[in-house]
PDB file of C-alpha atoms in Angstrom:
ATOM      1  CA  MET M   1       0.326   0.013  -0.034  1.00 44.00           C
ATOM      2  CA  ALA M   2       3.486   2.312   1.027  1.00 48.00           C
ATOM      3  CA  HIS M   3       4.805   1.407  -2.283  1.00 51.00           C
ATOM      4  CA  ARG M   4       1.765   2.623  -4.346  1.00 50.00           C
ATOM      5  CA  SER M   5       1.622   5.875  -2.531  1.00 53.00           C
ATOM      6  CA  ILE M   6       4.817   6.625  -3.338  1.00 50.00           C
ATOM      7  CA  LEU M   7       4.034   6.011  -7.069  1.00 46.00           C
ATOM      8  CA  ILE M   8       0.415   8.074  -7.373  1.00 45.00           C
ATOM      9  CA  ASP M   9       2.646  10.812  -5.445  1.00 53.00           C
ATOM     10  CA  ARG M  10       5.949  10.793  -7.925  1.00 52.00           C
ATOM     11  CA  LEU M  11       3.391  10.425 -10.951  1.00 45.00           C
ATOM     12  CA  LEU M  12       1.011  13.949  -9.616  1.00 48.00           C
ATOM     13  CA  GLU M  13       4.391  15.440  -9.298  1.00 55.00           C
ATOM     14  CA  ARG M  14       5.051  15.063 -13.263  1.00 51.00           C
ATOM     15  CA  GLY M  15       1.867  16.632 -13.724  1.00 53.00           C
ATOM     16  CA  PHE M  16      -0.601  13.816 -14.380  1.00 46.00           C
ATOM     17  CA  HIS M  17      -3.738  14.434 -13.158  1.00 57.00           C
ATOM     18  CA  ALA M  18      -5.216  12.029 -10.486  1.00 60.00           C
ATOM     19  CA  LYS M  19      -7.960  10.719 -13.268  1.00 67.00           C
ATOM     20  CA  ASP M  20      -5.722   9.387 -15.339  1.00 69.00           C
ATOM     21  CA  ILE M  21      -3.776   7.505 -12.900  1.00 70.00           C
ATOM     22  CA  TYR M  22      -6.568   5.854 -12.083  1.00 72.00           C
ATOM     23  CA  SER M  23      -7.939   5.590 -15.219  1.00 77.00           C
ATOM     24  CA  PHE M  24      -4.398   3.521 -15.730  1.00 81.00           C
ATOM     25  CA  TYR M  25      -4.822   1.761 -12.690  1.00 82.00           C
ATOM     26  CA  ARG M  26      -8.362   0.655 -13.309  1.00 86.00           C
ATOM     27  CA  ILE M  27      -7.043  -0.633 -16.789  1.00 89.00           C
ATOM     28  CA  VAL M  28      -4.480  -2.199 -15.185  1.00 89.00           C
ATOM     29  CA  ARG M  29      -6.829  -4.395 -13.006  1.00 91.00           C
ATOM     30  CA  LEU M  30      -9.277  -5.028 -16.210  1.00 93.00           C
ATOM     31  CA  LYS M  31      -6.296  -6.443 -18.115  1.00 92.00           C
ATOM     32  CA  LEU M  32      -5.589  -8.552 -15.353  1.00 93.00           C
ATOM     33  CA  ARG M  33      -8.978  -9.761 -14.558  1.00 94.00           C
ATOM     34  CA  TYR M  34      -9.948 -10.288 -18.367  1.00 95.00           C
ATOM     35  CA  GLY M  35      -6.861 -11.093 -20.346  1.00 94.00           C
ATOM     36  CA  ALA M  36      -7.164 -10.831 -23.929  1.00 94.00           C
ATOM     37  CA  ARG M  37     -11.165 -10.607 -23.713  1.00 96.00           C
ATOM     38  CA  VAL M  38     -10.210  -7.024 -22.926  1.00 96.00           C
ATOM     39  CA  HIS M  39      -9.224  -5.533 -26.747  1.00 96.00           C
ATOM     40  CA  LEU M  40      -7.717  -1.717 -26.338  1.00 94.00           C
ATOM     41  CA  ALA M  41      -6.634  -0.273 -29.180  1.00 94.00           C
ATOM     42  CA  SER M  42      -4.605   2.164 -26.937  1.00 89.00           C
ATOM     43  CA  PRO M  43      -3.798   3.044 -23.185  1.00 87.00           C
ATOM     44  CA  SER M  44      -6.409   5.916 -23.346  1.00 88.00           C
ATOM     45  CA  LEU M  45      -9.245   4.301 -22.148  1.00 92.00           C
ATOM     46  CA  GLY M  46     -10.893   6.637 -19.104  1.00 91.00           C
ATOM     47  CA  MET M  47     -13.338   4.929 -16.590  1.00 93.00           C
ATOM     48  CA  GLU M  48     -14.039   6.795 -13.789  1.00 91.00           C
ATOM     49  CA  ARG M  49     -14.533   6.042 -10.314  1.00 90.00           C
ATOM     50  CA  GLY M  50     -17.853   4.167 -10.497  1.00 93.00           C
ATOM     51  CA  SER M  51     -18.045   2.923 -13.615  1.00 95.00           C
ATOM     52  CA  THR M  52     -18.249  -1.007 -13.891  1.00 95.00           C
ATOM     53  CA  LEU M  53     -16.690  -3.062 -16.758  1.00 96.00           C
ATOM     54  CA  LEU M  54     -18.234  -7.150 -16.553  1.00 97.00           C
ATOM     55  CA  LEU M  55     -17.482 -10.054 -18.530  1.00 97.00           C
ATOM     56  CA  GLU M  56     -19.222 -13.499 -18.260  1.00 93.00           C
ATOM     57  CA  LYS M  57     -17.716 -16.877 -19.798  1.00 85.00           C
ATOM     58  CA  GLN M  58     -17.080 -16.152 -23.510  1.00 93.00           C
ATOM     59  CA  ALA M  59     -17.378 -12.518 -23.949  1.00 97.00           C
ATOM     60  CA  SER M  60     -15.878  -9.763 -24.155  1.00 97.00           C
ATOM     61  CA  VAL M  61     -14.821  -6.103 -25.016  1.00 98.00           C
ATOM     62  CA  ARG M  62     -12.741  -3.980 -27.532  1.00 97.00           C
ATOM     63  CA  PHE M  63     -12.273  -0.162 -26.924  1.00 97.00           C
ATOM     64  CA  GLY M  64     -11.383   2.027 -29.269  1.00 97.00           C
ATOM     65  CA  ASN M  65      -9.093   5.236 -28.774  1.00 95.00           C
ATOM     66  CA  LEU M  66     -10.172   8.072 -26.754  1.00 94.00           C
ATOM     67  CA  VAL M  67     -12.775   6.699 -24.948  1.00 96.00           C
ATOM     68  CA  TYR M  68     -14.503   7.989 -21.504  1.00 95.00           C
ATOM     69  CA  VAL M  69     -16.936   6.136 -19.053  1.00 96.00           C
ATOM     70  CA  ARG M  70     -18.013   8.793 -16.964  1.00 96.00           C
ATOM     71  CA  LYS M  71     -18.911   7.321 -13.017  1.00 95.00           C
ATOM     72  CA  GLY M  72     -21.809   5.186 -12.391  1.00 97.00           C
ATOM     73  CA  THR M  73     -22.052   3.749 -15.798  1.00 98.00           C
ATOM     74  CA  ASP M  74     -22.230  -0.082 -15.910  1.00 98.00           C
ATOM     75  CA  ILE M  75     -21.277  -2.114 -19.130  1.00 98.00           C
ATOM     76  CA  GLU M  76     -21.743  -5.534 -19.294  1.00 97.00           C
ATOM     77  CA  ALA M  77     -21.394  -8.290 -21.947  1.00 97.00           C
ATOM     78  CA  HIS M  78     -22.816 -12.068 -21.141  1.00 95.00           C
ATOM     79  CA  ASP M  79     -22.423 -15.547 -22.717  1.00 93.00           C
ATOM     80  CA  SER M  80     -19.897 -14.828 -25.390  1.00 94.00           C
ATOM     81  CA  ALA M  81     -20.890 -11.930 -26.667  1.00 96.00           C
ATOM     82  CA  THR M  82     -18.636  -9.102 -27.600  1.00 97.00           C
ATOM     83  CA  ILE M  83     -18.888  -5.329 -27.275  1.00 98.00           C
ATOM     84  CA  GLU M  84     -17.103  -2.802 -29.164  1.00 98.00           C
ATOM     85  CA  VAL M  85     -16.715   0.510 -29.548  1.00 98.00           C
ATOM     86  CA  GLY M  86     -15.134   2.772 -30.980  1.00 98.00           C
ATOM     87  CA  ASP M  87     -12.454   5.725 -31.367  1.00 97.00           C
ATOM     88  CA  ARG M  88     -13.356   9.370 -29.546  1.00 97.00           C
ATOM     89  CA  VAL M  89     -16.902   8.169 -27.704  1.00 98.00           C
ATOM     90  CA  PHE M  90     -17.977   9.454 -24.061  1.00 98.00           C
ATOM     91  CA  PHE M  91     -20.427   7.937 -22.353  1.00 98.00           C
ATOM     92  CA  SER M  92     -22.563  10.235 -19.477  1.00 98.00           C
ATOM     93  CA  LYS M  93     -22.975   8.994 -15.986  1.00 97.00           C
ATOM     94  CA  ASP M  94     -25.448   5.972 -14.729  1.00 98.00           C
ATOM     95  CA  CYS M  95     -25.108   4.541 -18.724  1.00 98.00           C
ATOM     96  CA  THR M  96     -26.490   0.538 -18.550  1.00 98.00           C
ATOM     97  CA  ILE M  97     -25.275  -1.483 -22.160  1.00 98.00           C
ATOM     98  CA  VAL M  98     -26.060  -4.912 -21.314  1.00 97.00           C
ATOM     99  CA  ALA M  99     -24.610  -6.974 -24.656  1.00 97.00           C
ATOM    100  CA  ARG M 100     -25.994 -10.672 -25.027  1.00 96.00           C
ATOM    101  CA  ALA M 101     -26.026 -11.135 -28.795  1.00 96.00           C
ATOM    102  CA  GLY M 102     -23.319  -7.846 -29.090  1.00 97.00           C
ATOM    103  CA  ILE M 103     -23.516  -4.485 -29.198  1.00 98.00           C
ATOM    104  CA  ARG M 104     -21.213  -2.395 -31.384  1.00 98.00           C
ATOM    105  CA  ILE M 105     -20.821   1.376 -31.543  1.00 98.00           C
ATOM    106  CA  GLY M 106     -19.291   2.940 -34.309  1.00 98.00           C
ATOM    107  CA  SER M 107     -16.481   6.619 -33.876  1.00 98.00           C
ATOM    108  CA  ASP M 108     -17.788  10.139 -32.428  1.00 98.00           C
ATOM    109  CA  CYS M 109     -20.776   8.882 -30.182  1.00 98.00           C
ATOM    110  CA  LEU M 110     -21.810  11.118 -27.463  1.00 98.00           C
ATOM    111  CA  PHE M 111     -24.384   9.074 -24.938  1.00 98.00           C
ATOM    112  CA  GLY M 112     -26.308  11.298 -22.182  1.00 98.00           C
ATOM    113  CA  GLU M 113     -26.916  11.110 -18.718  1.00 98.00           C
ATOM    114  CA  GLN M 114     -28.855   7.323 -18.359  1.00 98.00           C
ATOM    115  CA  VAL M 115     -28.657   5.833 -21.349  1.00 98.00           C
ATOM    116  CA  SER M 116     -29.849   2.551 -21.830  1.00 98.00           C
ATOM    117  CA  ILE M 117     -29.179  -0.311 -24.108  1.00 98.00           C
ATOM    118  CA  TYR M 118     -29.696  -4.028 -23.870  1.00 97.00           C
ATOM    119  CA  ASP M 119     -29.454  -6.291 -27.034  1.00 96.00           C
ATOM    120  CA  HIS M 120     -32.192  -8.738 -24.951  1.00 92.00           C
ATOM    121  CA  ASN M 121     -35.495  -9.392 -23.970  1.00 83.00           C
ATOM    122  CA  HIS M 122     -36.904 -11.653 -21.156  1.00 78.00           C
ATOM    123  CA  ARG M 123     -38.852 -14.444 -23.383  1.00 79.00           C
ATOM    124  CA  HIS M 124     -42.809 -14.330 -21.299  1.00 77.00           C
ATOM    125  CA  SER M 125     -44.734 -16.931 -23.913  1.00 78.00           C
ATOM    126  CA  GLU M 126     -44.366 -20.347 -21.589  1.00 80.00           C
ATOM    127  CA  LYS M 127     -47.583 -20.031 -19.049  1.00 81.00           C
ATOM    128  CA  GLY M 128     -46.714 -21.324 -15.454  1.00 84.00           C
ATOM    129  CA  ILE M 129     -43.065 -20.617 -16.141  1.00 86.00           C
ATOM    130  CA  PRO M 130     -41.271 -17.643 -13.915  1.00 87.00           C
ATOM    131  CA  PHE M 131     -40.108 -15.074 -17.120  1.00 82.00           C
ATOM    132  CA  ARG M 132     -36.758 -15.543 -15.126  1.00 82.00           C
ATOM    133  CA  GLU M 133     -36.651 -19.258 -15.657  1.00 80.00           C
ATOM    134  CA  GLN M 134     -37.806 -18.714 -19.359  1.00 80.00           C
ATOM    135  CA  GLY M 135     -34.495 -17.630 -21.210  1.00 78.00           C
ATOM    136  CA  PHE M 136     -33.807 -14.558 -23.612  1.00 78.00           C
ATOM    137  CA  ASP M 137     -33.848 -13.172 -26.950  1.00 88.00           C
ATOM    138  CA  SER M 138     -30.909 -11.409 -28.576  1.00 90.00           C
ATOM    139  CA  ARG M 139     -30.501  -9.625 -31.494  1.00 95.00           C
ATOM    140  CA  ALA M 140     -27.392  -7.411 -31.500  1.00 97.00           C
ATOM    141  CA  VAL M 141     -27.668  -3.826 -32.047  1.00 98.00           C
ATOM    142  CA  VAL M 142     -25.491  -2.180 -33.755  1.00 98.00           C
ATOM    143  CA  ILE M 143     -25.330   2.303 -33.832  1.00 98.00           C
ATOM    144  CA  GLY M 144     -23.022   4.497 -36.537  1.00 98.00           C
ATOM    145  CA  ASN M 145     -20.954   6.784 -36.838  1.00 98.00           C
ATOM    146  CA  ASN M 146     -21.348  10.063 -35.471  1.00 98.00           C
ATOM    147  CA  VAL M 147     -24.731   9.219 -33.166  1.00 98.00           C
ATOM    148  CA  TRP M 148     -25.661  12.062 -29.833  1.00 98.00           C
ATOM    149  CA  VAL M 149     -27.843  10.102 -27.712  1.00 98.00           C
ATOM    150  CA  GLY M 150     -29.894  12.185 -25.616  1.00 97.00           C
ATOM    151  CA  ALA M 151     -30.428  11.112 -21.866  1.00 98.00           C
ATOM    152  CA  LYS M 152     -32.275   8.347 -20.472  1.00 97.00           C
ATOM    153  CA  ALA M 153     -32.446   7.152 -24.373  1.00 97.00           C
ATOM    154  CA  PHE M 154     -33.584   3.862 -24.793  1.00 97.00           C
ATOM    155  CA  ILE M 155     -32.207   1.756 -27.231  1.00 97.00           C
ATOM    156  CA  ALA M 156     -34.107  -1.610 -27.856  1.00 96.00           C
ATOM    157  CA  ALA M 157     -32.289  -5.528 -29.032  1.00 96.00           C
ATOM    158  CA  GLY M 158     -32.655  -5.621 -32.753  1.00 97.00           C
ATOM    159  CA  VAL M 159     -31.934  -2.132 -33.735  1.00 97.00           C
ATOM    160  CA  MET M 160     -29.789  -0.280 -35.944  1.00 98.00           C
ATOM    161  CA  ILE M 161     -29.395   3.399 -35.724  1.00 98.00           C
ATOM    162  CA  GLY M 162     -27.257   5.020 -38.877  1.00 98.00           C
ATOM    163  CA  ASP M 163     -24.511   7.415 -38.912  1.00 98.00           C
ATOM    164  CA  ASN M 164     -25.214  10.870 -37.670  1.00 98.00           C
ATOM    165  CA  VAL M 165     -27.302  10.691 -36.053  1.00 97.00           C
ATOM    166  CA  VAL M 166     -29.682  12.480 -32.758  1.00 97.00           C
ATOM    167  CA  ILE M 167     -32.006  10.638 -30.361  1.00 97.00           C
ATOM    168  CA  GLY M 168     -33.469  13.249 -28.378  1.00 95.00           C
ATOM    169  CA  ALA M 169     -33.346  12.562 -24.659  1.00 96.00           C
ATOM    170  CA  GLY M 170     -35.982  10.058 -23.506  1.00 95.00           C
ATOM    171  CA  ALA M 171     -36.813   8.420 -26.337  1.00 96.00           C
ATOM    172  CA  ILE M 172     -37.555   4.825 -26.824  1.00 95.00           C
ATOM    173  CA  ILE M 173     -35.882   3.097 -30.115  1.00 96.00           C
ATOM    174  CA  THR M 174     -37.112   0.109 -30.697  1.00 95.00           C
ATOM    175  CA  LYS M 175     -37.119   0.453 -34.426  1.00 95.00           C
ATOM    176  CA  ASN M 176     -34.555   0.978 -36.901  1.00 97.00           C
ATOM    177  CA  VAL M 177     -33.286   5.082 -37.707  1.00 97.00           C
ATOM    178  CA  PRO M 178     -31.633   4.942 -41.230  1.00 97.00           C
ATOM    179  CA  SER M 179     -28.758   7.779 -40.984  1.00 98.00           C
ATOM    180  CA  ASN M 180     -28.858  11.561 -41.266  1.00 97.00           C
ATOM    181  CA  THR M 181     -32.042  11.430 -38.737  1.00 96.00           C
ATOM    182  CA  VAL M 182     -33.553  12.923 -36.019  1.00 96.00           C
ATOM    183  CA  ALA M 183     -35.445  10.826 -33.620  1.00 96.00           C
ATOM    184  CA  PHE M 184     -37.225  11.123 -30.683  1.00 92.00           C
ATOM    185  CA  THR M 185     -40.822  10.300 -28.929  1.00 90.00           C
ATOM    186  CA  ARG M 186     -43.148  12.833 -28.511  1.00 84.00           C
ATOM    187  CA  VAL M 187     -44.906  13.568 -26.043  1.00 77.00           C
ATOM    188  CA  THR M 188     -47.444  15.063 -24.980  1.00 79.00           C
ATOM    189  CA  THR M 189     -48.183  17.126 -21.687  1.00 80.00           C
ATOM    190  CA  GLU M 190     -51.373  17.740 -19.509  1.00 81.00           C
ATOM    191  CA  LEU M 191     -52.277  20.986 -17.450  1.00 82.00           C
ATOM    192  CA  ARG M 192     -55.492  20.387 -15.308  1.00 81.00           C
ATOM    193  CA  PRO M 193     -56.759  22.928 -13.198  1.00 85.00           C
ATOM    194  CA  LEU M 194     -55.905  22.954  -9.455  1.00 79.00           C
ATOM    195  CA  HIS M 195     -59.910  23.619  -8.022  1.00 73.00           C
ATOM    196  CA  ALA M 196     -63.071  23.454 -10.169  1.00 66.00           C
ATOM    197  CA  GLY M 197     -64.218  26.316 -11.798  1.00 60.00           C
ATOM    198  CA  GLN M 198     -61.251  26.817 -13.522  1.00 56.00           C
ATOM    199  CA  GLU M 199     -60.734  27.611 -17.491  1.00 58.00           C
ATOM    200  CA  SER M 200     -60.632  23.493 -19.035  1.00 57.00           C
ATOM    201  CA  MET M 201     -57.559  21.642 -19.258  1.00 56.00           C
ATOM    202  CA  ILE M 202     -53.873  22.977 -20.866  1.00 58.00           C
ATOM    203  CA  ARG M 203     -52.644  20.417 -23.292  1.00 60.00           C
ATOM    204  CA  LEU M 204     -48.799  21.119 -24.122  1.00 58.00           C
ATOM    205  CA  ASP M 205     -46.943  19.321 -27.168  1.00 62.00           C
ATOM    206  CA  ARG M 206     -43.140  18.441 -26.547  1.00 56.00           C
ATOM    207  CA  GLN M 207     -41.332  17.327 -28.992  1.00 51.00           C
TER     208      GLN M 207
END
């Protein structure tokens, strides 16, 4: 413990930032734990304290250059799935990326806070059998280059998103999105009078 503290102090004296030192420490731990199943294009991966990476069985992950993962973000690959992340990709706080078939993300993508990407759903067709025992239907998710996904958006199994796409905050994406598109879920807000006798309901449409 003392030797590690001395090393950190020396790196700080040489101009390294604490978060950079921690990211490098995380990379070393991930490589020791998962070996070749964690592939890095370069040591430029940044993972803040509180972010997690979990690989089960034969699963793997590939990170491109200059990928940054903020705190609270959870990246999981199960079974034999592979998660691929391109260059210059940013995940904001509390994102969730879980793969059982595979998730591929292109380069220059931005993900807002609490974005969720799942490539699978629980089966629920068998009567009398708990959902947790019916297994999963899994279909890979593919996200192109230069995609901006707004906060709290949800991307479902089997979705393919093209290049140069904006996904609005809170959107629920269950169908393919072509390139050069803005995709959003329309939300209607209703304002009702607090007391009887006031003016009728006001309706606001928000896109």
